[in-house]
Coordinates of C-alpha atoms in Angstrom, one line a residue:
X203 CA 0.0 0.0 0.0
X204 CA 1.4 3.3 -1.1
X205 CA 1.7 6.1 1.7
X206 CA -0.9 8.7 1.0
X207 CA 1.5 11.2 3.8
X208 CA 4.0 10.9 1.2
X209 CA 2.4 12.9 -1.6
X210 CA 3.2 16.6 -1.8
X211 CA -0.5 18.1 -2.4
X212 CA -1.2 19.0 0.9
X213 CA -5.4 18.7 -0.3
X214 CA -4.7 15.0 -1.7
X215 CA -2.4 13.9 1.3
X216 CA -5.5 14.7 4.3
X217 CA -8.1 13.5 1.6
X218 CA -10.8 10.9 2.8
X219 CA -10.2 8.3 -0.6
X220 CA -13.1 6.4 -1.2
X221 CA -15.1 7.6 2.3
X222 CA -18.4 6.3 1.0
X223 CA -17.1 3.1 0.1
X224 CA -15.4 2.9 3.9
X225 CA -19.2 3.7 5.6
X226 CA -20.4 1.1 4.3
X227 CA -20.4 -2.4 5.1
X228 CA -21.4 -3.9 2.0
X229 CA -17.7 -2.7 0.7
X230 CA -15.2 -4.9 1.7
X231 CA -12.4 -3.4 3.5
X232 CA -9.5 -5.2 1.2
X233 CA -11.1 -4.4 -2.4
X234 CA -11.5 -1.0 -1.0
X235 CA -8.2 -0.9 -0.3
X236 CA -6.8 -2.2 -3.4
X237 CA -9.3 0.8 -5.3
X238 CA -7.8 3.5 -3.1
X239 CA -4.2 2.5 -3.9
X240 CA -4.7 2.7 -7.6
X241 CA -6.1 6.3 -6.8
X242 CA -2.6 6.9 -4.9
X243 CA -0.7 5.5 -8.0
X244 CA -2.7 8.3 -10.4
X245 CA -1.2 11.1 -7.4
X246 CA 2.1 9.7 -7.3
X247 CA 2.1 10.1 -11.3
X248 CA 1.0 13.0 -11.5
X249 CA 3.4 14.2 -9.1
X250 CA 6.4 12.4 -10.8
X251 CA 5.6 13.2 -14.2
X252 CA 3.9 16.4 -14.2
X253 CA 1.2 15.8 -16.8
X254 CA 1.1 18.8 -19.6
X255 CA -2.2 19.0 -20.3
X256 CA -5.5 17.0 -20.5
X257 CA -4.5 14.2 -22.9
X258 CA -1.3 12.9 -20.7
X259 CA -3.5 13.1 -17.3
X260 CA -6.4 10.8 -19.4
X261 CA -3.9 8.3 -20.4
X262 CA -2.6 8.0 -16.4
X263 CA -6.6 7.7 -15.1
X264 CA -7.4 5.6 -18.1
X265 CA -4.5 2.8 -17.4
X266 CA -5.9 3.6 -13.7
X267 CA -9.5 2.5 -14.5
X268 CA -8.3 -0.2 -16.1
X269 CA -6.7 -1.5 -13.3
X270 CA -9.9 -0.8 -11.2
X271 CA -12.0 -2.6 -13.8
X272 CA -10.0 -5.9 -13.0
X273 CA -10.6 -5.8 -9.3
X274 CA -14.2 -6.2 -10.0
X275 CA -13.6 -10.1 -9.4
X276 CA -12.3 -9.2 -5.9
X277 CA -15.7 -7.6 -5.1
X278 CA -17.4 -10.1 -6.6
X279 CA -15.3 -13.3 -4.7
X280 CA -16.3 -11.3 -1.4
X281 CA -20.0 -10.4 -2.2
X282 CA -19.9 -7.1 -2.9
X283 CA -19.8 -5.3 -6.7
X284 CA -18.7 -2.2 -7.8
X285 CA -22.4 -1.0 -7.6
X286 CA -23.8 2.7 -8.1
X287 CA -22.4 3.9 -4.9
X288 CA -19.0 2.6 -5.5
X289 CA -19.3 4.0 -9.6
X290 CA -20.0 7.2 -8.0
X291 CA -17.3 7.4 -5.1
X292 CA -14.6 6.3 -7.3
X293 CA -15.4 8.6 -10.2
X294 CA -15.9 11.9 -7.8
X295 CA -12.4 10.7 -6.2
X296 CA -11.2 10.9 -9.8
X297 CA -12.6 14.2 -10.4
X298 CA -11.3 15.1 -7.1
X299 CA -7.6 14.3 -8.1
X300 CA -7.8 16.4 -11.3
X301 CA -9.0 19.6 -9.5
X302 CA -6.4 19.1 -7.0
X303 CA -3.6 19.2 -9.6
X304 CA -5.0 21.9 -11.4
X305 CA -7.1 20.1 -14.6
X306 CA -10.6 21.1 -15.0
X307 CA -11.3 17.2 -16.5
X308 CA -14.4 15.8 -17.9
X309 CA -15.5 13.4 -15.0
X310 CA -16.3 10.8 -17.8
X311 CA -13.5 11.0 -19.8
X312 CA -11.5 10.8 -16.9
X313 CA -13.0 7.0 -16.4
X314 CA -13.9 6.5 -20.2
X315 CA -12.3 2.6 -20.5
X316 CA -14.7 1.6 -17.1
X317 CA -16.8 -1.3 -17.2
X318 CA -18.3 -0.8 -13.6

C-alpha cells in the first residue's frame, strides 16, 4: 500500500479516498483498499511526471480504471460489486484528483475505458 503522507499536495495527502465506500459495510475493507491504492498510484504520477495538459493526465486515469476494472472479481469473490455507490465514489475521487492538480477534466472522460 502506497503512503498517501507521502504525496506533496497537501489537499490529496489529508483526503478521505473512497469515504463512501469505507461507511459502508457492503464494501469490503481489502477491495476497498486495493481501489484506493490505484487512486494513490494516479497522485504519485502526476506528481512524478507532471502531466502537460489533458491528454497525458487521461492516459494516467485511463490505465488507472483499467486497473480498477480488473478488481471487479475481488468484489465479486467477497460479495460485494462495484455497484452505483461505489461507480459514484470512485469517479468523484477521480474528479477530485484532477482539481487538485489543477485540470478542470471531464468526470467521464477521466473513467472512459470503465466497465463498472
Amino acid at each position: 500500500m502506497l503512503n498517501q503522507s507521502e504525496l506533496k499536495t497537501k489537499g490529496i495527502k489529508n483526503y478521505k479516498f473512497l469515504s463512501q465506500m469505507y461507511l459502508d459495510s457492503y464494501f469490503p475493507k481489502s477491495p476497498v483498499d486495493k481501489v484506493k491504492n490505484v487512486l494513490l498510484e494516479v497522485c504519485f504520477e502526476i506528481e512524478r511526471t507532471s502531466p502537460k495538459g489533458l491528454k497525458e493526465l487521461y492516459a494516467i486515469t485511463h490505465r488507472a480504471t483499467e486497473k480498477i476494472n480488473d478488481l471487479q472479481n475481488d468484489f465479486y469473490d467477497n460479495g460485494s460489486e462495484i455497484e452505483t455507490v461505489a461507480r459514484e465514489t470512485i469517479s468523484l475521487d477521480f474528479e477530485f484528483i484532477a482539481k487538485s492538480y489543477g485540470f478542470e477534466a471531464d468526470l467521464e472522460t477521466l473513467v472512459a475505458p470503465r466497465d463498472w
